[in-house]
XYZ file of C-alpha atoms in Angstrom:
656
model
C 27.417 -37.501 -63.628
C 24.832 -40.257 -63.923
C 21.709 -38.278 -64.588
C 19.585 -41.383 -64.998
C 20.548 -42.510 -61.477
C 19.818 -38.966 -60.191
C 16.395 -39.132 -61.773
C 15.811 -42.326 -59.677
C 17.008 -40.532 -56.569
C 14.565 -37.715 -57.223
C 11.847 -40.228 -57.763
C 12.732 -42.018 -54.423
C 12.591 -38.573 -52.680
C 9.104 -38.022 -53.872
C 8.011 -41.511 -52.997
C 9.299 -41.438 -49.444
C 7.963 -37.875 -48.854
C 4.466 -38.714 -50.113
C 4.134 -41.760 -48.096
C 5.624 -40.399 -44.857
C 3.464 -37.238 -44.986
C 0.346 -39.316 -45.703
C 1.078 -41.750 -42.914
C 1.548 -38.900 -40.430
C -1.526 -37.108 -41.972
C 0.518 -34.020 -41.574
C 3.466 -32.310 -43.305
C 4.518 -30.177 -46.208
C 4.923 -32.041 -49.462
C 5.074 -29.117 -51.799
C 8.643 -28.098 -51.527
C 9.887 -31.697 -51.289
C 8.242 -32.718 -54.537
C 9.066 -29.495 -56.178
C 12.840 -29.576 -55.267
C 13.683 -33.242 -55.429
C 15.992 -32.912 -58.369
C 18.047 -30.331 -56.468
C 18.260 -32.670 -53.556
C 19.414 -35.479 -55.730
C 22.294 -33.681 -57.364
C 23.158 -31.757 -54.182
C 23.643 -34.744 -51.954
C 24.878 -37.029 -54.777
C 27.223 -34.808 -56.698
C 27.773 -31.394 -55.138
C 28.011 -31.790 -51.423
C 31.349 -32.818 -49.927
C 30.374 -35.021 -46.956
C 30.746 -38.391 -45.374
C 27.892 -40.077 -43.539
C 30.410 -42.371 -41.812
C 32.030 -39.300 -40.319
C 29.202 -36.749 -39.920
C 31.227 -34.335 -37.792
C 34.069 -34.183 -40.153
C 35.371 -30.606 -39.644
C 35.878 -29.809 -43.299
C 32.616 -31.131 -44.564
C 30.309 -28.912 -46.616
C 27.313 -27.616 -44.640
C 23.818 -27.783 -45.943
C 20.964 -25.833 -44.220
C 17.409 -26.408 -45.151
C 16.162 -22.840 -44.406
C 12.685 -23.884 -45.793
C 12.422 -26.122 -42.810
C 8.820 -27.054 -43.353
C 10.061 -29.193 -46.212
C 11.783 -31.411 -43.666
C 11.143 -34.656 -45.597
C 13.428 -33.233 -48.272
C 16.300 -33.482 -45.840
C 15.132 -36.699 -44.124
C 14.827 -38.433 -47.427
C 18.376 -37.480 -48.423
C 19.864 -38.344 -45.136
C 18.201 -41.715 -45.354
C 19.386 -42.340 -48.899
C 22.843 -41.267 -48.163
C 23.340 -43.524 -45.243
C 23.288 -41.216 -42.120
C 22.660 -42.927 -38.880
C 19.512 -42.052 -36.960
C 17.517 -41.642 -40.156
C 16.643 -45.310 -41.086
C 13.346 -46.197 -42.704
C 11.767 -46.639 -39.223
C 12.437 -42.963 -38.637
C 10.969 -41.970 -41.994
C 7.867 -44.054 -41.184
C 7.416 -42.335 -37.840
C 7.647 -38.874 -39.369
C 6.099 -36.243 -37.066
C 5.499 -38.688 -34.268
C 6.642 -38.091 -30.653
C 10.192 -39.302 -30.178
C 10.988 -39.639 -33.879
C 14.206 -38.227 -35.248
C 12.166 -37.142 -38.273
C 10.348 -34.340 -36.392
C 7.967 -32.014 -38.059
C 10.782 -29.545 -38.732
C 14.531 -30.490 -38.599
C 15.899 -30.585 -35.122
C 19.516 -30.200 -34.406
C 20.953 -33.327 -32.746
C 17.928 -35.545 -33.496
C 19.943 -37.367 -36.258
C 23.336 -37.064 -37.773
C 23.480 -34.695 -40.752
C 21.000 -32.129 -39.417
C 23.242 -28.990 -39.212
C 20.652 -26.855 -37.350
C 17.093 -26.584 -36.291
C 15.019 -24.835 -38.942
C 11.413 -23.949 -39.444
C 11.120 -20.269 -38.547
C 11.546 -19.025 -42.101
C 14.691 -17.017 -42.973
C 16.624 -18.071 -39.925
C 18.319 -20.842 -41.793
C 19.558 -18.641 -44.509
C 20.845 -16.165 -41.928
C 22.500 -18.796 -39.813
C 24.238 -20.166 -42.831
C 25.939 -16.774 -43.081
C 27.535 -17.441 -39.666
C 28.696 -20.842 -40.862
C 30.287 -19.370 -43.852
C 32.042 -16.637 -41.658
C 33.356 -19.346 -39.348
C 34.828 -21.212 -42.341
C 36.845 -18.243 -43.447
C 38.073 -17.513 -39.942
C 39.297 -21.114 -39.548
C 40.928 -21.100 -42.906
C 42.764 -17.784 -42.128
C 43.990 -19.113 -38.765
C 45.017 -22.693 -39.706
C 45.742 -23.030 -43.399
C 49.395 -22.911 -44.356
C 51.360 -22.485 -47.605
C 51.912 -26.250 -47.661
C 48.569 -27.537 -46.345
C 44.937 -26.468 -46.797
C 42.897 -28.110 -44.148
C 39.913 -25.847 -44.104
C 38.180 -25.478 -47.524
C 34.480 -26.028 -47.530
C 31.240 -24.561 -48.743
C 28.037 -23.656 -46.992
C 24.849 -24.325 -48.961
C 21.317 -23.377 -48.088
C 17.894 -23.939 -49.641
C 15.527 -21.070 -49.162
C 11.983 -20.406 -50.525
C 9.894 -17.493 -51.146
C 8.895 -17.265 -47.530
C 12.518 -17.141 -46.412
C 13.270 -14.255 -48.758
C 10.244 -12.354 -47.402
C 11.426 -12.533 -43.801
C 13.439 -9.619 -42.506
C 16.135 -11.666 -40.947
C 17.226 -12.954 -44.302
C 17.570 -9.350 -45.593
C 19.702 -8.408 -42.602
C 22.079 -11.385 -42.894
C 22.229 -11.349 -46.699
C 23.149 -7.643 -46.739
C 26.021 -8.424 -44.310
C 27.111 -11.426 -46.320
C 27.333 -9.360 -49.416
C 29.333 -6.718 -47.578
C 31.702 -9.346 -46.294
C 32.202 -11.036 -49.691
C 31.403 -14.535 -48.463
C 32.370 -16.380 -51.647
C 31.874 -19.865 -50.222
C 28.137 -19.266 -49.325
C 25.710 -20.611 -51.996
C 22.083 -20.187 -51.453
C 19.546 -22.087 -53.730
C 16.304 -20.226 -54.099
C 13.349 -22.417 -54.717
C 11.286 -19.866 -56.707
C 7.894 -21.708 -57.021
C 5.932 -18.494 -56.608
C 3.376 -20.099 -54.158
C 2.878 -19.612 -50.463
C 0.179 -20.686 -48.043
C -2.362 -17.992 -49.117
C -1.810 -18.555 -52.922
C 0.356 -16.986 -55.562
C 3.202 -14.657 -54.582
C 1.376 -12.098 -56.741
C -0.685 -11.444 -53.672
C 2.214 -9.960 -51.667
C 5.685 -10.569 -53.039
C 6.379 -9.080 -56.519
C 9.696 -7.472 -56.005
C 12.673 -8.432 -58.192
C 14.649 -10.578 -55.749
C 17.464 -10.909 -58.172
C 18.071 -7.206 -58.357
C 17.803 -6.918 -54.538
C 20.463 -9.561 -54.012
C 22.676 -7.953 -56.645
C 22.300 -4.730 -54.715
C 23.462 -6.585 -51.586
C 26.655 -7.541 -53.487
C 25.741 -11.153 -54.350
C 26.339 -12.991 -57.631
C 22.888 -13.956 -58.923
C 22.413 -16.871 -61.249
C 19.220 -18.319 -62.759
C 18.243 -21.772 -63.970
C 15.609 -24.552 -63.795
C 15.095 -26.873 -60.908
C 14.800 -29.780 -63.241
C 18.108 -29.389 -65.186
C 20.832 -31.478 -63.595
C 23.450 -30.329 -66.003
C 22.334 -26.700 -65.507
C 22.442 -26.852 -61.741
C 25.949 -28.382 -61.865
C 27.188 -25.609 -64.217
C 25.505 -22.916 -62.050
C 27.082 -24.321 -58.835
C 30.600 -24.380 -60.634
C 29.989 -20.758 -61.612
C 29.133 -19.930 -57.939
C 32.251 -21.497 -56.750
C 34.302 -19.643 -59.313
C 33.158 -16.219 -57.889
C 35.316 -16.186 -54.798
C 34.519 -12.559 -53.649
C 30.727 -12.763 -53.553
C 28.123 -15.090 -52.115
C 25.902 -16.570 -54.732
C 22.060 -16.826 -55.023
C 21.094 -19.482 -57.498
C 17.453 -18.909 -58.406
C 15.799 -22.086 -59.597
C 12.393 -21.863 -61.152
C 10.298 -24.733 -59.881
C 6.772 -26.194 -59.668
C 5.544 -26.742 -56.195
C 4.377 -30.298 -55.603
C 5.788 -31.413 -58.972
C 4.405 -34.823 -59.802
C 1.047 -34.495 -58.136
C -1.308 -34.627 -61.133
C -4.052 -32.233 -59.875
C -2.397 -30.426 -57.014
C 0.960 -29.437 -58.347
C 1.462 -25.541 -58.819
C -1.327 -24.840 -56.332
C -1.312 -23.627 -52.730
C -3.292 -26.799 -51.695
C -0.092 -28.823 -51.781
C 2.004 -26.545 -49.621
C 1.125 -27.982 -46.224
C -1.241 -30.932 -46.394
C -0.900 -34.641 -47.344
C -1.872 -35.412 -50.973
C -4.491 -37.922 -50.122
C -4.645 -41.576 -51.283
C -6.181 -40.916 -54.690
C -3.638 -38.201 -55.604
C -0.673 -40.366 -54.344
C -1.876 -43.280 -56.363
C -2.072 -41.164 -59.477
C 1.318 -39.532 -58.800
C 2.963 -42.850 -58.293
C 1.482 -44.191 -61.475
C 2.752 -41.291 -63.384
C 6.220 -41.469 -61.798
C 6.501 -45.223 -62.356
C 6.505 -46.226 -58.736
C 5.142 -49.785 -58.233
C 1.563 -50.146 -57.096
C 0.557 -51.850 -53.830
C 2.633 -52.512 -50.769
C 5.767 -52.775 -52.817
C 5.536 -49.152 -53.785
C 5.149 -47.824 -50.240
C 8.209 -45.876 -48.895
C 9.753 -46.820 -52.263
C 13.409 -46.450 -52.906
C 14.488 -47.313 -56.498
C 17.173 -50.027 -56.688
C 19.262 -47.673 -58.904
C 19.180 -44.933 -56.190
C 20.356 -47.500 -53.623
C 23.212 -48.658 -55.705
C 24.157 -45.047 -56.664
C 24.510 -43.997 -53.044
C 26.334 -47.192 -51.998
C 29.049 -46.337 -54.555
C 29.017 -42.729 -53.421
C 29.575 -43.837 -49.779
C 32.903 -45.280 -50.794
C 33.793 -42.243 -52.719
C 32.974 -39.863 -49.901
C 34.872 -41.928 -47.495
C 37.916 -41.943 -49.674
C 37.703 -38.082 -50.049
C 37.549 -37.653 -46.273
C 40.429 -40.096 -45.690
C 42.520 -38.116 -48.274
C 41.747 -34.979 -46.281
C 42.849 -36.769 -43.105
C 46.275 -37.724 -44.541
C 46.754 -34.054 -45.465
C 45.531 -33.001 -41.979
C 48.007 -35.406 -40.260
C 50.913 -34.095 -42.385
C 49.877 -30.435 -41.418
C 49.711 -31.414 -37.782
C 53.215 -32.967 -37.817
C 54.593 -29.795 -39.543
C 52.631 -27.391 -37.247
C 52.498 -28.741 -33.716
C 51.562 -25.449 -32.265
C 48.790 -24.966 -34.682
C 47.544 -28.468 -33.945
C 47.469 -27.768 -30.232
C 45.482 -24.729 -30.943
C 43.130 -26.568 -33.179
C 42.515 -29.138 -30.461
C 41.795 -26.237 -28.022
C 39.317 -24.771 -30.518
C 37.406 -28.094 -30.802
C 37.748 -29.113 -27.158
C 34.445 -27.664 -26.055
C 36.154 -26.365 -22.945
C 37.036 -22.829 -21.979
C 40.715 -22.159 -21.117
C 41.381 -20.589 -17.725
C 41.726 -16.871 -17.574
C 43.117 -14.523 -15.020
C 40.062 -12.478 -14.284
C 40.309 -8.814 -13.413
C 40.184 -7.907 -9.705
C 38.461 -4.881 -8.160
C 38.652 -3.129 -4.815
C 35.836 -2.746 -2.330
C 34.306 0.738 -2.937
C 35.299 0.947 -6.592
C 32.466 2.524 -8.605
C 32.182 0.919 -12.028
C 29.469 0.064 -14.391
C 28.964 -3.692 -14.857
C 29.210 -3.206 -18.638
C 32.672 -1.753 -18.128
C 33.694 -4.476 -15.749
C 32.325 -6.978 -18.288
C 34.761 -5.523 -20.905
C 37.679 -6.061 -18.586
C 36.543 -9.652 -17.977
C 35.905 -10.255 -21.691
C 39.379 -8.994 -22.474
C 40.961 -11.421 -20.037
C 38.920 -14.317 -21.211
C 39.520 -13.562 -24.997
C 43.315 -13.419 -24.396
C 43.287 -17.089 -23.350
C 40.362 -18.254 -25.481
C 41.340 -17.352 -28.952
C 38.300 -19.037 -30.479
C 35.886 -16.536 -28.664
C 34.589 -14.230 -31.469
C 31.770 -11.713 -31.708
C 30.587 -8.192 -31.831
C 27.701 -5.836 -31.448
C 24.972 -4.346 -33.450
C 26.760 -1.032 -33.995
C 27.220 -0.621 -30.214
C 30.916 -1.573 -29.636
C 31.448 1.344 -27.263
C 28.178 1.523 -25.508
C 27.975 -2.262 -24.983
C 31.713 -2.223 -24.032
C 32.532 -5.349 -26.021
C 35.714 -4.491 -27.937
C 38.299 -7.302 -28.115
C 41.907 -6.713 -27.344
C 44.884 -7.832 -29.461
C 42.819 -8.369 -32.597
C 41.351 -6.674 -35.605
C 37.903 -6.392 -37.046
C 36.797 -9.221 -39.298
C 36.180 -8.071 -42.876
C 36.364 -9.068 -46.493
C 40.053 -8.169 -46.432
C 40.880 -9.423 -42.918
C 39.509 -12.870 -42.314
C 41.745 -13.275 -39.164
C 39.903 -10.540 -37.260
C 37.855 -11.720 -34.263
C 35.645 -8.713 -33.778
C 32.507 -8.586 -35.971
C 30.768 -5.321 -36.915
C 27.307 -6.610 -37.346
C 25.755 -3.230 -38.089
C 22.316 -2.391 -36.967
C 20.867 -5.843 -37.501
C 20.040 -7.469 -34.103
C 18.053 -10.414 -35.443
C 20.627 -11.161 -38.204
C 23.442 -10.692 -35.713
C 22.003 -13.366 -33.371
C 21.361 -15.793 -36.167
C 24.834 -15.381 -37.470
C 26.213 -15.964 -33.958
C 24.354 -19.178 -33.845
C 25.895 -20.262 -37.204
C 29.373 -19.433 -35.959
C 28.923 -21.619 -32.852
C 27.102 -24.364 -34.764
C 29.944 -24.547 -37.350
C 32.283 -25.849 -34.651
C 35.626 -24.446 -33.471
C 34.311 -21.207 -32.065
C 32.413 -19.687 -29.073
C 30.456 -16.581 -30.154
C 29.002 -13.602 -28.420
C 26.806 -10.743 -29.598
C 25.660 -7.530 -27.966
C 23.074 -4.892 -28.057
C 20.939 -2.875 -25.616
C 18.674 -5.097 -23.511
C 15.544 -3.364 -24.742
C 16.397 -4.500 -28.225
C 16.669 -8.119 -27.253
C 13.032 -8.136 -28.612
C 14.547 -7.739 -32.030
C 16.738 -10.863 -31.682
C 14.509 -13.015 -29.630
C 13.515 -15.656 -32.193
C 17.269 -16.390 -32.748
C 17.880 -16.609 -29.031
C 15.034 -19.022 -28.789
C 16.684 -21.209 -31.467
C 20.004 -20.959 -29.465
C 18.046 -22.428 -26.524
C 16.352 -25.037 -28.500
C 19.513 -26.235 -30.153
C 21.522 -25.954 -26.780
C 24.079 -23.605 -28.317
C 26.129 -21.641 -25.775
C 25.998 -18.266 -27.514
C 26.612 -15.468 -25.098
C 24.223 -12.473 -25.311
C 25.629 -9.245 -23.835
C 22.758 -7.078 -22.994
C 23.595 -3.771 -21.498
C 21.572 -0.774 -20.263
C 19.479 -3.145 -18.374
C 16.975 -0.990 -16.564
C 15.231 2.364 -16.085
C 18.666 3.692 -15.025
C 19.309 4.286 -18.753
C 17.601 7.532 -17.814
C 17.393 10.300 -20.414
C 16.734 7.980 -23.394
C 13.349 7.304 -21.897
C 10.804 4.415 -22.065
C 11.686 3.336 -25.674
C 15.170 2.455 -24.329
C 14.378 1.394 -20.683
C 13.850 -2.357 -20.236
C 10.821 -3.144 -18.115
C 9.372 -6.490 -19.170
C 12.635 -7.815 -20.700
C 14.205 -9.682 -17.920
C 10.996 -11.725 -17.331
C 10.681 -12.214 -21.130
C 14.153 -13.599 -21.355
C 13.727 -15.866 -18.382
C 10.540 -17.159 -19.919
C 12.446 -19.017 -22.650
C 13.330 -22.530 -21.576
C 17.032 -23.173 -21.357
C 18.037 -19.603 -21.435
C 20.231 -18.600 -18.498
C 20.036 -14.958 -17.497
C 22.972 -13.688 -15.418
C 22.462 -10.194 -13.786
C 25.536 -9.446 -11.801
C 25.468 -6.870 -8.904
C 28.873 -5.283 -9.160
C 32.240 -5.537 -10.991
C 33.420 -8.631 -8.983
C 30.207 -10.507 -9.777
C 30.504 -9.473 -13.443
C 33.945 -11.127 -13.857
C 32.499 -14.312 -12.334
C 29.437 -13.959 -14.604
C 31.660 -14.017 -17.708
C 33.469 -17.025 -16.340
C 30.059 -18.744 -15.734
C 29.014 -17.873 -19.327
C 32.129 -19.542 -20.663
C 31.653 -22.616 -18.432
C 28.196 -23.286 -19.820
C 28.036 -25.602 -22.921
C 24.430 -26.627 -23.208
C 22.597 -23.313 -23.835
C 22.734 -19.589 -24.277
C 23.604 -17.079 -21.678
C 22.186 -13.517 -21.351
C 24.540 -11.109 -19.376
C 22.347 -8.295 -18.099
C 24.693 -5.359 -17.405
C 24.223 -1.856 -16.224
C 25.000 1.420 -17.801
C 25.365 3.222 -14.467
C 28.205 2.830 -12.061
C 27.782 0.330 -9.128
C 29.783 0.213 -6.026
C 31.869 -2.925 -5.341
C 30.434 -4.126 -1.995
C 31.676 -6.399 0.801
C 30.296 -9.844 0.489
C 29.657 -11.660 3.791
C 29.962 -15.158 2.173
C 33.669 -15.956 2.030
C 32.913 -18.593 -0.575
C 30.761 -16.433 -2.746
C 32.586 -17.136 -5.884
C 31.524 -20.832 -5.478
C 28.149 -20.066 -4.158
C 27.329 -17.653 -7.051
C 27.429 -20.646 -9.421
C 24.289 -21.970 -7.741
C 22.553 -18.811 -8.868
C 22.539 -16.878 -5.590
C 24.460 -16.197 -2.378
C 24.190 -14.312 0.820
C 25.598 -10.881 0.272
C 24.830 -9.674 3.768
C 24.073 -11.825 6.691
C 21.610 -10.902 9.321
C 22.648 -10.743 12.979
C 20.749 -13.749 14.223
C 17.484 -14.972 12.758
C 16.547 -12.481 10.005
C 13.321 -10.423 10.195
C 13.371 -10.490 6.437
C 15.357 -11.939 3.536
C 15.647 -9.502 0.638
C 16.243 -11.083 -2.760
C 17.726 -8.650 -5.254
C 19.407 -8.838 -8.632
C 21.983 -6.716 -10.418
C 21.998 -3.095 -9.501
C 19.205 -3.477 -6.955
C 21.569 -5.444 -4.646
C 23.260 -2.149 -3.813
C 19.759 -0.616 -3.254
C 18.870 -3.623 -0.962
C 22.087 -3.210 1.108
C 21.309 0.457 1.631
C 17.652 -0.274 2.475
C 18.611 -2.897 5.013
C 20.681 -0.361 6.889
C 17.831 2.144 6.855
C 15.244 -0.264 8.002
C 16.750 -0.975 11.414
C 15.691 -4.572 10.983
C 17.742 -7.811 10.913
C 17.974 -8.307 7.180
C 19.620 -10.937 5.127
C 20.342 -9.748 1.539
C 20.620 -12.365 -1.137
C 22.198 -11.482 -4.446
C 20.376 -13.685 -6.923
C 22.489 -13.413 -10.118
C 20.347 -16.081 -11.991
C 16.827 -16.907 -10.668
C 16.339 -19.824 -13.067
C 19.699 -21.389 -12.160
C 18.932 -20.994 -8.405
C 15.389 -22.468 -8.817
C 17.084 -25.545 -10.450
C 19.187 -26.274 -7.320
C 18.280 -28.968 -4.805
C 16.042 -27.742 -1.937
C 18.975 -28.085 0.538
C 20.914 -25.449 -1.350
C 17.947 -23.136 -1.793
C 16.924 -23.452 1.874
C 20.431 -22.533 3.107
C 20.190 -19.195 1.259
C 16.514 -18.503 1.597
C 15.338 -20.143 4.805
C 11.907 -21.771 4.656
C 9.366 -19.818 6.516
C 11.275 -16.536 6.324
C 9.526 -13.396 5.204
C 10.850 -12.814 1.614
C 11.053 -9.428 -0.096
C 12.068 -9.082 -3.672
C 13.554 -6.072 -5.393
C 14.187 -5.819 -9.132
C 13.931 -2.955 -11.630
C 11.562 -4.804 -13.903
C 8.065 -6.289 -13.869
C 7.130 -8.439 -10.946
C 6.123 -11.299 -13.100
C 7.815 -14.567 -12.015
C 8.647 -13.344 -8.514
C 5.365 -14.490 -7.070
C 6.953 -17.785 -6.236
C 9.208 -16.017 -3.717
C 7.280 -13.203 -2.159
C 3.670 -11.819 -1.659
C 2.730 -9.065 -4.141
C 2.999 -6.470 -1.387
C 6.544 -7.627 -0.663
C 7.797 -7.075 -4.256
C 9.309 -3.699 -5.192
C 9.208 -3.759 -8.946
C 8.400 -1.584 -11.885
C 5.175 -2.678 -13.650
C 4.808 0.292 -15.926
C 6.905 2.005 -18.612
C 9.584 4.368 -17.495
C 10.110 8.147 -18.037
C 12.679 10.260 -19.660
C 15.034 12.103 -17.258
C 18.146 11.700 -15.189
C 18.263 8.173 -13.833
C 18.003 9.041 -10.093
C 15.062 11.358 -10.837
C 13.318 8.664 -12.908
C 13.753 6.117 -9.990
C 12.450 8.640 -7.516
C 9.521 9.426 -9.760
C 8.668 5.776 -9.892
C 9.033 5.168 -6.245
C 11.941 2.787 -6.790
C 14.181 3.975 -3.966
C 16.109 2.471 -0.965
C 13.568 4.375 1.223
C 10.677 2.625 -0.478
C 12.329 -0.671 0.006
C 13.173 0.109 3.616
C 9.554 0.938 4.195
C 8.529 -2.425 2.909
C 11.049 -4.124 5.112
C 9.905 -2.252 8.161
C 6.182 -3.056 7.641
């Protein structure tokens, strides 16, 4: 290990970061300057990666959980030679269209493993990546060939460890014994408001030991020490490791280091000049966006070394593939990005079945042909009806299991599901009651932002939960889920639609899907559109045609389609009933498709067991039957009657 070269790498990280943040007049230099030595040794000596093949399946993953320190990552990607992070990107830090966005954005440049910035989520998501590694290893490694054998690293700060999601995920990681997860904790004891003495004085080491982690301690500025601690972390195969590195925030800034002032603001020209002088960076234009020649030559040599390591793996992989053609075929399927066809369950007209129950039948069929579909629930396997057939539960002693017991950790569960999907090779799902989607919402938002097709199974989707009362009855949740860009909410109306909804979820590859499913039984109804299985993929179809020109078009979703069909009969009017499984999908269709289902000029009535927000586009307020208040505790039919949410009430609106 060439420590002198690593010192020049750390110097270059500091130089690039100071200038990029100053040029942008915005950014967070504290963690970058404070952790530069870790970045140097991590990318130079510890991380197994190859910038010439950034999607190499067996690369180590690095997640910058402290995403505000994005110039830490960008500097290292630039120095290592990743495409998309050239000097022009560094110079356009935090500008519109730059790959070097304010916080790391997945897909903006090669080498960015996920979008981070919301503190704690990077650490939690890295748990999912580590789980995925063990699952792949269990499935594909053989006695003759090890083709999956990599580590997941994360850099977290004081803020990450204060966030609840990191506690949820870290607790589960310890329980699962994820020995290939290594988290570096940048312990600089400074946050935006000042010293951590203001609000964070717990013994994090003892907390993580209680979670079942190996906890190691050292200095951020000791290359040999960091190397030894990392080797010690790798030697512990049955526990994840937290390496606590004591650091100085903003190290190298003469008057601002070790103060809150340097956390989230440029240093200023005078401080930068003084810092560069102390660091030995040339003065004047030659010292702007400075990269030491020794750092350049160091990484150039490393690029050849990394490539040889990856090529050696490829030789081993090719030999494995030749010996194991069936496994190779399965590997290709796992990484194809396409769902395998499944024989979906069929249901008879008149069957009464909850859509959560029908969803389990569809999930079973899909899971049998898509062996890379993995997931679980937040302690609600039975109530959510998401048990997987022909598999076991994933655990520390059974890495081949496909069902994950996430425990009562909704936010952690969703972040972990993101990590499993981001890792590659898998599709993931997670499940809870819809009302508790509020607990996981920030991770769902990141799914959407990163365009990750995680499937969220959200059951007990309305007031028909009944006796559990308003704490468990979703009211505003459908609207809240639809409000997130790139989230597709599917609310099927019966068992047949539910099977297609699961198929639609598997077909999507560019964003998350929320399946809104009922607790109560719903009757499988006759669908007047003979091509409804195709039409539903536009987001809506005509469930009941009117005899002639309709007096009204009733748009309903989920369980309310049955209510609309009943009300249409009671009204005595010519009514066209539209089952709108996905409003946002339907609204994205060309006008010709929309107009064929909801004729322009028609009187439109909407019925949904949730708030009216968002339906104003389709109907006047007096023509929306909704629930704009919290529910009540009681038997579901009585609650609906109490709230005036009945077929008679809808029929009265139709008849007006």
